[in-house]
């Protein structure tokens, strides 16, 4: 989850504290927030980046420090480019576009179409700049590998650059990257292939998709299924099934597990492993989704900030076990005595 707490793209002590907290959680995988592959690919000036040596050094240092104090947990990182949503204020300052003369920059996009009608249009990318962005994804993947990241996820959701290519709402190009389904998926596939070629085959590479735009005339679940098939054939290890974000006209039927059907349909129709996300909050709910074969993985966002020990509590509820740091071994309440798998701490 974006923390908007980086300085010039560099991880700070906030990330040390935040990552440390998540790495204590007992989760199967902790995913680091959307991390920009270029400086203008940041959503806000506070977004994390992995586009230069300083960013790489800061991420490596803070992650190493956090990992040294915590039980071993696999760490993924989400590589992203904000597209036309770049140059925005951090959410607690309103989240609106920052004008260029107020310290912002001109966001880039497939077409010169603004996200909201009252906003100035972004700059449409030409073929040369597209090739540079593809290469930036590859360079950031290389940096992530050096920083000890175990898995990567490419952000193709939520109205950011790669989703903007997929969706006819943001993509009005008339060249090889716009128009038909085949043309709209061409640039995202090019990025996927380039990153897959760079990223070691034994390390997983997933994709987060907005599986529907929730707007008439937008990207659809059927298109997501066909796109997932192409990604799986190219070595994609999971589809993280999210939705929306490309248009303020979206109508999302919010409710518990409101995106699970997207993970289910994609899993059944394309054979992709899927990750379900969105208002999954209880252990029983998460367990039922996996048991029903709707998804292979469960991702949680807000629920983890609310309760960073969610996994411990879920393990206690489901009769499973987690490995806490030894300093916390004596914390288990009586009714969850087995949650640390019988590991004991002596006392004197
Ligand atoms: C503060 C905040 C930051 C987020 N940052 C990201 C992000 O970096 N990448 C991403 O794909 N989704 C991001 N999301 C969306 C969440 O990952 C998740 O898909 C969404 O909140 C629904 O899941 P939940 O109900 O478990 O929170 C963010 C959401 C919030 C509230």
mmCIF file of C-alpha atoms and ligand atoms in Angstrom:
data_model
loop_
_atom_site.group_PDB
_atom_site.id
_atom_site.type_symbol
_atom_site.label_atom_id
_atom_site.label_comp_id
_atom_site.label_asym_id
_atom_site.label_seq_id
_atom_site.Cartn_x
_atom_site.Cartn_y
_atom_site.Cartn_z
ATOM 1 C CA UNK A 1 0.000 0.000 0.000
ATOM 2 C CA UNK A 2 1.335 3.431 -1.019
ATOM 3 C CA UNK A 3 2.768 5.204 2.014
ATOM 4 C CA UNK A 4 3.536 8.568 0.362
ATOM 5 C CA UNK A 5 6.491 8.826 2.719
ATOM 6 C CA UNK A 6 9.492 8.588 0.409
ATOM 7 C CA UNK A 7 11.839 11.511 -0.282
ATOM 8 C CA UNK A 8 12.908 11.822 -3.927
ATOM 9 C CA UNK A 9 11.706 8.232 -4.402
ATOM 10 C CA UNK A 10 13.911 7.007 -1.531
ATOM 11 C CA UNK A 11 12.612 4.814 1.311
ATOM 12 C CA UNK A 12 12.820 6.532 4.713
ATOM 13 C CA UNK A 13 12.705 5.503 8.371
ATOM 14 C CA UNK A 14 8.912 5.365 7.955
ATOM 15 C CA UNK A 15 9.431 2.406 5.630
ATOM 16 C CA UNK A 16 11.740 0.755 8.162
ATOM 17 C CA UNK A 17 9.014 0.949 10.808
ATOM 18 C CA UNK A 18 6.185 0.028 8.424
ATOM 19 C CA UNK A 19 7.987 -2.897 6.794
ATOM 20 C CA UNK A 20 9.221 -4.118 10.177
ATOM 21 C CA UNK A 21 5.646 -4.208 11.394
ATOM 22 C CA UNK A 22 4.466 -6.149 8.324
ATOM 23 C CA UNK A 23 7.396 -8.552 8.425
ATOM 24 C CA UNK A 24 6.384 -9.532 11.977
ATOM 25 C CA UNK A 25 2.918 -10.444 10.716
ATOM 26 C CA UNK A 26 3.360 -14.098 9.769
ATOM 27 C CA UNK A 27 1.992 -13.391 6.268
ATOM 28 C CA UNK A 28 3.069 -15.717 3.466
ATOM 29 C CA UNK A 29 4.229 -12.760 1.378
ATOM 30 C CA UNK A 30 4.572 -9.054 2.073
ATOM 31 C CA UNK A 31 4.259 -6.822 -0.988
ATOM 32 C CA UNK A 32 5.963 -3.440 -1.045
ATOM 33 C CA UNK A 33 3.842 -0.566 -2.351
ATOM 34 C CA UNK A 34 3.572 0.642 -5.963
ATOM 35 C CA UNK A 35 7.162 1.610 -6.743
ATOM 36 C CA UNK A 36 7.786 3.948 -9.650
ATOM 37 C CA UNK A 37 10.084 2.979 -12.504
ATOM 38 C CA UNK A 38 10.645 6.605 -13.570
ATOM 39 C CA UNK A 39 10.598 9.869 -11.659
ATOM 40 C CA UNK A 40 7.476 11.104 -13.512
ATOM 41 C CA UNK A 41 5.892 7.684 -13.016
ATOM 42 C CA UNK A 42 5.309 8.492 -9.338
ATOM 43 C CA UNK A 43 1.722 9.185 -8.331
ATOM 44 C CA UNK A 44 2.840 11.802 -5.812
ATOM 45 C CA UNK A 45 6.152 13.404 -4.875
ATOM 46 C CA UNK A 46 6.071 11.112 -1.801
ATOM 47 C CA UNK A 47 5.885 7.861 -3.765
ATOM 48 C CA UNK A 48 8.577 5.225 -3.557
ATOM 49 C CA UNK A 49 10.804 4.814 -6.618
ATOM 50 C CA UNK A 50 13.387 2.411 -7.939
ATOM 51 C CA UNK A 51 14.662 4.514 -10.821
ATOM 52 C CA UNK A 52 18.168 5.526 -9.710
ATOM 53 C CA UNK A 53 21.090 4.461 -7.521
ATOM 54 C CA UNK A 54 19.910 6.533 -4.547
ATOM 55 C CA UNK A 55 16.477 4.853 -4.560
ATOM 56 C CA UNK A 56 18.070 1.429 -4.814
ATOM 57 C CA UNK A 57 20.490 2.115 -1.960
ATOM 58 C CA UNK A 58 17.713 3.449 0.313
ATOM 59 C CA UNK A 59 15.371 0.544 -0.408
ATOM 60 C CA UNK A 60 18.150 -2.013 0.101
ATOM 61 C CA UNK A 61 19.269 -0.434 3.372
ATOM 62 C CA UNK A 62 15.835 -0.037 4.976
ATOM 63 C CA UNK A 63 14.631 -3.452 3.841
ATOM 64 C CA UNK A 64 17.797 -5.182 5.088
ATOM 65 C CA UNK A 65 17.457 -3.452 8.458
ATOM 66 C CA UNK A 66 13.796 -4.446 8.792
ATOM 67 C CA UNK A 67 14.438 -8.023 7.673
ATOM 68 C CA UNK A 68 17.294 -8.506 10.132
ATOM 69 C CA UNK A 69 14.896 -8.001 13.068
ATOM 70 C CA UNK A 70 12.013 -10.162 11.786
ATOM 71 C CA UNK A 71 11.257 -13.812 11.075
ATOM 72 C CA UNK A 72 11.986 -14.670 7.420
ATOM 73 C CA UNK A 73 9.081 -13.743 5.139
ATOM 74 C CA UNK A 74 9.130 -13.554 1.344
ATOM 75 C CA UNK A 75 8.970 -9.981 0.055
ATOM 76 C CA UNK A 76 7.418 -8.931 -3.250
ATOM 77 C CA UNK A 77 7.554 -5.458 -4.767
ATOM 78 C CA UNK A 78 5.012 -3.876 -7.085
ATOM 79 C CA UNK A 79 6.555 -2.059 -10.064
ATOM 80 C CA UNK A 80 4.400 0.769 -11.355
ATOM 81 C CA UNK A 81 4.058 3.799 -13.572
ATOM 82 C CA UNK A 82 1.315 6.253 -12.599
ATOM 83 C CA UNK A 83 0.573 7.435 -16.162
ATOM 84 C CA UNK A 84 -1.977 10.240 -16.220
ATOM 85 C CA UNK A 85 -2.507 9.966 -12.436
ATOM 86 C CA UNK A 86 1.065 11.187 -11.835
ATOM 87 C CA UNK A 87 1.882 14.580 -10.293
ATOM 88 C CA UNK A 88 -0.812 14.381 -7.622
ATOM 89 C CA UNK A 89 -0.891 15.640 -4.058
ATOM 90 C CA UNK A 90 -0.611 12.989 -1.349
ATOM 91 C CA UNK A 91 -4.095 11.873 -0.237
ATOM 92 C CA UNK A 92 -4.034 13.693 3.091
ATOM 93 C CA UNK A 93 -3.401 16.910 1.106
ATOM 94 C CA UNK A 94 -6.404 16.257 -1.151
ATOM 95 C CA UNK A 95 -4.985 14.016 -3.888
ATOM 96 C CA UNK A 96 -5.637 16.532 -6.690
ATOM 97 C CA UNK A 97 -3.243 17.175 -9.588
ATOM 98 C CA UNK A 98 -0.285 19.421 -8.742
ATOM 99 C CA UNK A 99 0.069 22.074 -11.433
ATOM 100 C CA UNK A 100 3.436 22.345 -13.116
ATOM 101 C CA UNK A 101 4.034 25.857 -11.762
ATOM 102 C CA UNK A 102 3.292 24.587 -8.246
ATOM 103 C CA UNK A 103 6.061 21.973 -8.361
ATOM 104 C CA UNK A 104 4.242 19.265 -10.346
ATOM 105 C CA UNK A 105 5.082 17.750 -13.704
ATOM 106 C CA UNK A 106 3.167 16.921 -16.878
ATOM 107 C CA UNK A 107 1.852 13.363 -16.534
ATOM 108 C CA UNK A 108 2.178 11.026 -19.515
ATOM 109 C CA UNK A 109 -0.422 8.610 -20.899
ATOM 110 C CA UNK A 110 -1.393 6.606 -23.993
ATOM 111 C CA UNK A 111 -3.541 9.520 -25.189
ATOM 112 C CA UNK A 112 -4.030 13.183 -24.287
ATOM 113 C CA UNK A 113 -7.208 12.354 -22.345
ATOM 114 C CA UNK A 114 -7.467 13.597 -18.748
ATOM 115 C CA UNK A 115 -8.645 11.279 -15.966
ATOM 116 C CA UNK A 116 -11.319 13.794 -14.919
ATOM 117 C CA UNK A 117 -12.892 16.265 -17.350
ATOM 118 C CA UNK A 118 -11.792 19.336 -15.366
ATOM 119 C CA UNK A 119 -8.118 18.272 -15.421
ATOM 120 C CA UNK A 120 -5.557 19.362 -18.036
ATOM 121 C CA UNK A 121 -4.724 16.586 -20.521
ATOM 122 C CA UNK A 122 -1.602 14.448 -20.021
ATOM 123 C CA UNK A 123 1.063 14.262 -22.746
ATOM 124 C CA UNK A 124 0.537 11.366 -25.183
ATOM 125 C CA UNK A 125 3.575 9.077 -25.329
ATOM 126 C CA UNK A 126 5.394 8.523 -28.627
ATOM 127 C CA UNK A 127 7.079 5.251 -29.585
ATOM 128 C CA UNK A 128 10.480 6.422 -28.383
ATOM 129 C CA UNK A 129 9.211 7.327 -24.895
ATOM 130 C CA UNK A 130 7.292 4.067 -24.698
ATOM 131 C CA UNK A 131 10.469 2.113 -25.373
ATOM 132 C CA UNK A 132 12.184 4.130 -22.625
ATOM 133 C CA UNK A 133 9.408 3.280 -20.143
ATOM 134 C CA UNK A 134 9.618 -0.418 -21.042
ATOM 135 C CA UNK A 135 13.383 -0.267 -20.450
ATOM 136 C CA UNK A 136 12.779 1.534 -17.141
ATOM 137 C CA UNK A 137 10.600 -1.369 -15.944
ATOM 138 C CA UNK A 138 13.464 -3.714 -16.804
ATOM 139 C CA UNK A 139 16.077 -1.554 -15.065
ATOM 140 C CA UNK A 140 13.908 -1.345 -11.923
ATOM 141 C CA UNK A 141 13.414 -5.122 -11.953
ATOM 142 C CA UNK A 142 17.199 -5.513 -12.041
ATOM 143 C CA UNK A 143 17.514 -3.134 -9.077
ATOM 144 C CA UNK A 144 14.803 -5.062 -7.194
ATOM 145 C CA UNK A 145 16.718 -8.302 -7.740
ATOM 146 C CA UNK A 146 19.876 -6.742 -6.306
ATOM 147 C CA UNK A 147 17.868 -5.486 -3.306
ATOM 148 C CA UNK A 148 16.861 -9.069 -2.439
ATOM 149 C CA UNK A 149 13.225 -8.881 -3.557
ATOM 150 C CA UNK A 150 11.776 -12.391 -3.918
ATOM 151 C CA UNK A 151 8.885 -11.687 -6.318
ATOM 152 C CA UNK A 152 7.631 -8.854 -8.521
ATOM 153 C CA UNK A 153 4.137 -7.715 -9.379
ATOM 154 C CA UNK A 154 3.517 -5.448 -12.370
ATOM 155 C CA UNK A 155 0.838 -2.855 -11.659
ATOM 156 C CA UNK A 156 -1.606 -2.973 -14.576
ATOM 157 C CA UNK A 157 -4.591 -1.807 -12.502
ATOM 158 C CA UNK A 158 -6.284 1.203 -10.899
ATOM 159 C CA UNK A 159 -6.054 3.592 -13.842
ATOM 160 C CA UNK A 160 -2.263 3.798 -13.925
ATOM 161 C CA UNK A 161 -0.201 3.687 -17.111
ATOM 162 C CA UNK A 162 -0.422 0.023 -18.133
ATOM 163 C CA UNK A 163 -4.139 -0.146 -17.308
ATOM 164 C CA UNK A 164 -4.588 3.049 -19.348
ATOM 165 C CA UNK A 165 -3.268 1.167 -22.364
ATOM 166 C CA UNK A 166 -5.689 -1.727 -21.782
ATOM 167 C CA UNK A 167 -8.788 0.409 -21.353
ATOM 168 C CA UNK A 168 -10.535 2.078 -24.296
ATOM 169 C CA UNK A 169 -11.541 4.792 -21.822
ATOM 170 C CA UNK A 170 -7.970 6.073 -21.596
ATOM 171 C CA UNK A 171 -6.519 4.696 -24.840
ATOM 172 C CA UNK A 172 -7.644 6.408 -28.058
ATOM 173 C CA UNK A 173 -4.455 5.714 -30.008
ATOM 174 C CA UNK A 174 -4.594 4.903 -33.679
ATOM 175 C CA UNK A 175 -1.146 3.254 -33.904
ATOM 176 C CA UNK A 176 -0.040 -0.294 -33.007
ATOM 177 C CA UNK A 177 -0.887 0.349 -29.327
ATOM 178 C CA UNK A 178 -4.541 1.373 -29.565
ATOM 179 C CA UNK A 179 -7.885 0.371 -31.036
ATOM 180 C CA UNK A 180 -8.524 -3.383 -31.062
ATOM 181 C CA UNK A 181 -8.032 -5.663 -28.031
ATOM 182 C CA UNK A 182 -4.821 -6.996 -29.599
ATOM 183 C CA UNK A 183 -3.421 -3.504 -29.973
ATOM 184 C CA UNK A 184 -4.437 -2.295 -26.503
ATOM 185 C CA UNK A 185 -2.700 -5.255 -24.838
ATOM 186 C CA UNK A 186 0.446 -4.860 -26.972
ATOM 187 C CA UNK A 187 2.378 -2.417 -24.761
ATOM 188 C CA UNK A 188 1.521 -4.118 -21.438
ATOM 189 C CA UNK A 189 2.615 -7.456 -22.978
ATOM 190 C CA UNK A 190 5.814 -5.857 -24.261
ATOM 191 C CA UNK A 191 6.578 -4.663 -20.723
ATOM 192 C CA UNK A 192 5.706 -8.061 -19.262
ATOM 193 C CA UNK A 193 7.962 -9.905 -21.719
ATOM 194 C CA UNK A 194 10.869 -7.537 -21.140
ATOM 195 C CA UNK A 195 10.616 -7.849 -17.349
ATOM 196 C CA UNK A 196 10.141 -11.634 -17.519
ATOM 197 C CA UNK A 197 13.319 -11.888 -19.606
ATOM 198 C CA UNK A 198 15.250 -9.884 -16.990
ATOM 199 C CA UNK A 199 13.699 -11.349 -13.816
ATOM 200 C CA UNK A 200 15.113 -14.778 -12.871
ATOM 201 C CA UNK A 201 12.818 -17.620 -13.983
ATOM 202 C CA UNK A 202 12.801 -19.098 -10.476
ATOM 203 C CA UNK A 203 11.471 -15.852 -8.959
ATOM 204 C CA UNK A 204 7.725 -15.294 -9.356
ATOM 205 C CA UNK A 205 6.315 -12.485 -11.474
ATOM 206 C CA UNK A 206 2.633 -11.581 -11.084
ATOM 207 C CA UNK A 207 0.328 -8.960 -12.547
ATOM 208 C CA UNK A 208 -2.305 -6.865 -10.809
ATOM 209 C CA UNK A 209 -5.220 -6.242 -13.149
ATOM 210 C CA UNK A 210 -8.307 -4.109 -12.937
ATOM 211 C CA UNK A 211 -10.473 -6.950 -14.228
ATOM 212 C CA UNK A 212 -13.330 -4.609 -15.073
ATOM 213 C CA UNK A 213 -13.553 -0.820 -15.318
ATOM 214 C CA UNK A 214 -17.132 -0.848 -13.952
ATOM 215 C CA UNK A 215 -18.013 1.598 -16.760
ATOM 216 C CA UNK A 216 -19.867 0.938 -20.015
ATOM 217 C CA UNK A 217 -17.432 0.958 -22.934
ATOM 218 C CA UNK A 218 -14.504 0.137 -20.665
ATOM 219 C CA UNK A 219 -12.201 -2.884 -20.174
ATOM 220 C CA UNK A 220 -14.190 -6.021 -19.374
ATOM 221 C CA UNK A 221 -13.882 -9.297 -17.470
ATOM 222 C CA UNK A 222 -13.933 -11.224 -20.779
ATOM 223 C CA UNK A 223 -10.965 -9.193 -21.956
ATOM 224 C CA UNK A 224 -9.219 -9.840 -18.621
ATOM 225 C CA UNK A 225 -9.692 -13.595 -19.077
ATOM 226 C CA UNK A 226 -8.186 -13.546 -22.562
ATOM 227 C CA UNK A 227 -5.351 -11.261 -21.414
ATOM 228 C CA UNK A 228 -4.684 -13.594 -18.454
ATOM 229 C CA UNK A 229 -4.357 -16.528 -20.898
ATOM 230 C CA UNK A 230 -1.694 -14.613 -22.827
ATOM 231 C CA UNK A 231 0.140 -13.686 -19.627
ATOM 232 C CA UNK A 232 0.127 -17.265 -18.300
ATOM 233 C CA UNK A 233 1.564 -18.503 -21.609
ATOM 234 C CA UNK A 234 4.398 -15.980 -21.160
ATOM 235 C CA UNK A 235 5.300 -17.060 -17.618
ATOM 236 C CA UNK A 236 3.016 -15.013 -15.396
ATOM 237 C CA UNK A 237 2.762 -16.624 -11.952
ATOM 238 C CA UNK A 238 -0.432 -14.972 -10.685
ATOM 239 C CA UNK A 239 -3.189 -12.574 -11.612
ATOM 240 C CA UNK A 240 -4.048 -10.288 -8.711
ATOM 241 C CA UNK A 241 -7.711 -9.591 -9.416
ATOM 242 C CA UNK A 242 -8.599 -5.996 -8.560
ATOM 243 C CA UNK A 243 -10.875 -3.593 -10.419
ATOM 244 C CA UNK A 244 -11.699 -0.002 -11.319
ATOM 245 C CA UNK A 245 -9.703 3.193 -11.097
ATOM 246 C CA UNK A 246 -9.640 4.394 -14.700
ATOM 247 C CA UNK A 247 -12.731 6.583 -14.645
ATOM 248 C CA UNK A 248 -14.570 8.757 -12.116
ATOM 249 C CA UNK A 249 -17.796 7.427 -13.741
ATOM 250 C CA UNK A 250 -17.222 3.912 -12.315
ATOM 251 C CA UNK A 251 -20.007 2.356 -10.250
ATOM 252 C CA UNK A 252 -18.474 -0.273 -7.946
ATOM 253 C CA UNK A 253 -20.866 -2.530 -6.001
ATOM 254 C CA UNK A 254 -18.840 -2.423 -2.776
ATOM 255 C CA UNK A 255 -19.401 -5.177 -0.224
ATOM 256 C CA UNK A 256 -17.516 -8.034 1.454
ATOM 257 C CA UNK A 257 -15.396 -9.886 -1.125
ATOM 258 C CA UNK A 258 -16.783 -7.715 -3.946
ATOM 259 C CA UNK A 259 -13.952 -8.690 -6.319
ATOM 260 C CA UNK A 260 -13.725 -12.409 -5.529
ATOM 261 C CA UNK A 261 -15.876 -13.356 -8.537
ATOM 262 C CA UNK A 262 -13.225 -11.764 -10.773
ATOM 263 C CA UNK A 263 -10.510 -14.011 -9.304
ATOM 264 C CA UNK A 264 -12.854 -17.003 -9.653
ATOM 265 C CA UNK A 265 -13.790 -16.394 -13.292
ATOM 266 C CA UNK A 266 -10.217 -15.720 -14.367
ATOM 267 C CA UNK A 267 -8.946 -18.797 -12.515
ATOM 268 C CA UNK A 268 -11.586 -21.058 -14.044
ATOM 269 C CA UNK A 269 -11.486 -19.712 -17.586
ATOM 270 C CA UNK A 270 -7.779 -19.006 -18.071
ATOM 271 C CA UNK A 271 -6.032 -21.456 -15.757
ATOM 272 C CA UNK A 272 -4.113 -18.604 -14.104
ATOM 273 C CA UNK A 273 -3.362 -18.731 -10.404
ATOM 274 C CA UNK A 274 -5.314 -15.883 -8.898
ATOM 275 C CA UNK A 275 -5.073 -13.638 -5.887
ATOM 276 C CA UNK A 276 -8.353 -12.352 -4.429
ATOM 277 C CA UNK A 277 -8.427 -8.891 -2.872
ATOM 278 C CA UNK A 278 -10.930 -6.344 -1.614
ATOM 279 C CA UNK A 279 -12.901 -6.259 1.638
ATOM 280 C CA UNK A 280 -11.674 -9.657 2.740
ATOM 281 C CA UNK A 281 -11.494 -9.164 6.474
ATOM 282 C CA UNK A 282 -12.110 -12.367 8.423
ATOM 283 C CA UNK A 283 -10.198 -15.645 8.644
ATOM 284 C CA UNK A 284 -13.309 -17.665 7.813
ATOM 285 C CA UNK A 285 -13.965 -15.546 4.709
ATOM 286 C CA UNK A 286 -10.378 -15.917 3.465
ATOM 287 C CA UNK A 287 -10.379 -19.651 4.160
ATOM 288 C CA UNK A 288 -13.682 -20.140 2.329
ATOM 289 C CA UNK A 289 -12.409 -18.342 -0.793
ATOM 290 C CA UNK A 290 -9.375 -20.607 -1.051
ATOM 291 C CA UNK A 291 -11.333 -23.754 -0.119
ATOM 292 C CA UNK A 292 -13.929 -23.035 -2.822
ATOM 293 C CA UNK A 293 -11.195 -22.800 -5.445
ATOM 294 C CA UNK A 294 -11.999 -19.149 -6.175
ATOM 295 C CA UNK A 295 -8.396 -18.050 -5.635
ATOM 296 C CA UNK A 296 -4.978 -19.414 -4.782
ATOM 297 C CA UNK A 297 -3.882 -16.457 -2.702
ATOM 298 C CA UNK A 298 -5.563 -13.852 -0.540
ATOM 299 C CA UNK A 299 -4.265 -10.275 -0.501
ATOM 300 C CA UNK A 300 -5.200 -7.900 2.269
ATOM 301 C CA UNK A 301 -4.554 -4.183 2.422
ATOM 302 C CA UNK A 302 -6.520 -1.996 4.839
ATOM 303 C CA UNK A 303 -7.202 -4.894 7.187
ATOM 304 C CA UNK A 304 -3.464 -5.270 7.779
ATOM 305 C CA UNK A 305 -2.972 -1.633 8.702
ATOM 306 C CA UNK A 306 -5.894 -1.956 11.099
ATOM 307 C CA UNK A 307 -4.579 -5.165 12.609
ATOM 308 C CA UNK A 308 -0.953 -5.949 11.725
ATOM 309 C CA UNK A 309 -1.311 -9.179 13.734
ATOM 310 C CA UNK A 310 -4.223 -10.311 11.535
ATOM 311 C CA UNK A 311 -2.416 -13.516 10.571
ATOM 312 C CA UNK A 312 -1.745 -14.443 14.203
ATOM 313 C CA UNK A 313 -5.403 -13.957 15.026
ATOM 314 C CA UNK A 314 -6.483 -15.867 11.900
ATOM 315 C CA UNK A 315 -4.116 -18.732 12.776
ATOM 316 C CA UNK A 316 -5.598 -18.873 16.278
ATOM 317 C CA UNK A 317 -9.137 -18.893 14.853
ATOM 318 C CA UNK A 318 -8.342 -21.638 12.315
ATOM 319 C CA UNK A 319 -6.185 -23.796 14.610
ATOM 320 C CA UNK A 320 -3.040 -23.111 12.571
ATOM 321 C CA UNK A 321 0.397 -21.933 13.704
ATOM 322 C CA UNK A 322 2.651 -18.921 13.018
ATOM 323 C CA UNK A 323 6.291 -18.207 13.859
ATOM 324 C CA UNK A 324 6.608 -14.998 15.878
ATOM 325 C CA UNK A 325 9.881 -13.296 16.728
ATOM 326 C CA UNK A 326 11.203 -15.018 19.878
ATOM 327 C CA UNK A 327 10.825 -11.803 21.866
ATOM 328 C CA UNK A 328 7.031 -12.191 21.535
ATOM 329 C CA UNK A 329 6.793 -15.916 22.240
ATOM 330 C CA UNK A 330 5.155 -15.383 25.630
ATOM 331 C CA UNK A 331 2.340 -13.258 24.215
ATOM 332 C CA UNK A 332 -0.141 -16.006 23.236
ATOM 333 C CA UNK A 333 -3.325 -15.820 25.305
ATOM 334 C CA UNK A 334 -4.528 -19.023 26.982
ATOM 335 C CA UNK A 335 -7.245 -19.710 24.434
ATOM 336 C CA UNK A 336 -4.642 -19.583 21.625
ATOM 337 C CA UNK A 337 -1.875 -21.468 23.407
ATOM 338 C CA UNK A 338 -0.965 -23.569 20.343
ATOM 339 C CA UNK A 339 -0.688 -20.683 17.879
ATOM 340 C CA UNK A 340 3.124 -20.629 18.034
ATOM 341 C CA UNK A 341 3.300 -24.316 17.184
ATOM 342 C CA UNK A 342 4.297 -25.396 20.687
ATOM 343 C CA UNK A 343 7.440 -23.213 20.744
ATOM 344 C CA UNK A 344 8.125 -22.183 24.342
ATOM 345 C CA UNK A 345 10.172 -19.493 25.995
ATOM 346 C CA UNK A 346 11.761 -20.213 29.327
ATOM 347 C CA UNK A 347 11.528 -17.798 32.243
ATOM 348 C CA UNK A 348 13.533 -17.048 35.334
HETATM 349 C C1 LIG B 1 -3.682 3.679 1.526
HETATM 350 C C2 LIG B 1 -3.816 2.725 0.388
HETATM 351 C C3 LIG B 1 -2.742 2.497 -0.444
HETATM 352 C C4 LIG B 1 -2.835 1.601 -1.511
HETATM 353 N N1 LIG B 1 -1.751 1.384 -2.296
HETATM 354 C C5 LIG B 1 -1.815 0.488 -3.299
HETATM 355 C C6 LIG B 1 -0.668 0.179 -4.075
HETATM 356 O O1 LIG B 1 0.428 0.684 -3.840
HETATM 357 N N2 LIG B 1 -0.817 -0.718 -5.081
HETATM 358 C C7 LIG B 1 -2.015 -1.335 -5.342
HETATM 359 O O2 LIG B 1 -2.104 -2.135 -6.269
HETATM 360 N N3 LIG B 1 -3.105 -1.075 -4.609
HETATM 361 C C8 LIG B 1 -3.022 -0.197 -3.585
HETATM 362 N N4 LIG B 1 -4.125 0.031 -2.812
HETATM 363 C C9 LIG B 1 -5.332 -0.808 -3.016
HETATM 364 C C10 LIG B 1 -5.231 -2.024 -2.099
HETATM 365 O O3 LIG B 1 -4.080 -2.792 -2.430
HETATM 366 C C11 LIG B 1 -6.457 -2.944 -2.180
HETATM 367 O O4 LIG B 1 -6.566 -3.443 -3.488
HETATM 368 C C12 LIG B 1 -7.750 -2.253 -1.786
HETATM 369 O O5 LIG B 1 -7.545 -1.427 -0.636
HETATM 370 C C13 LIG B 1 -8.848 -3.276 -1.472
HETATM 371 O O6 LIG B 1 -8.393 -4.244 -0.535
HETATM 372 P P1 LIG B 1 -8.698 -4.139 1.053
HETATM 373 O O7 LIG B 1 -10.205 -4.121 1.203
HETATM 374 O O8 LIG B 1 -8.041 -5.367 1.652
HETATM 375 O O9 LIG B 1 -8.096 -2.863 1.554
HETATM 376 C C14 LIG B 1 -4.047 0.923 -1.745
HETATM 377 C C15 LIG B 1 -5.144 1.155 -0.922
HETATM 378 C C16 LIG B 1 -5.042 2.039 0.139
HETATM 379 C C17 LIG B 1 -6.243 2.248 1.038
#
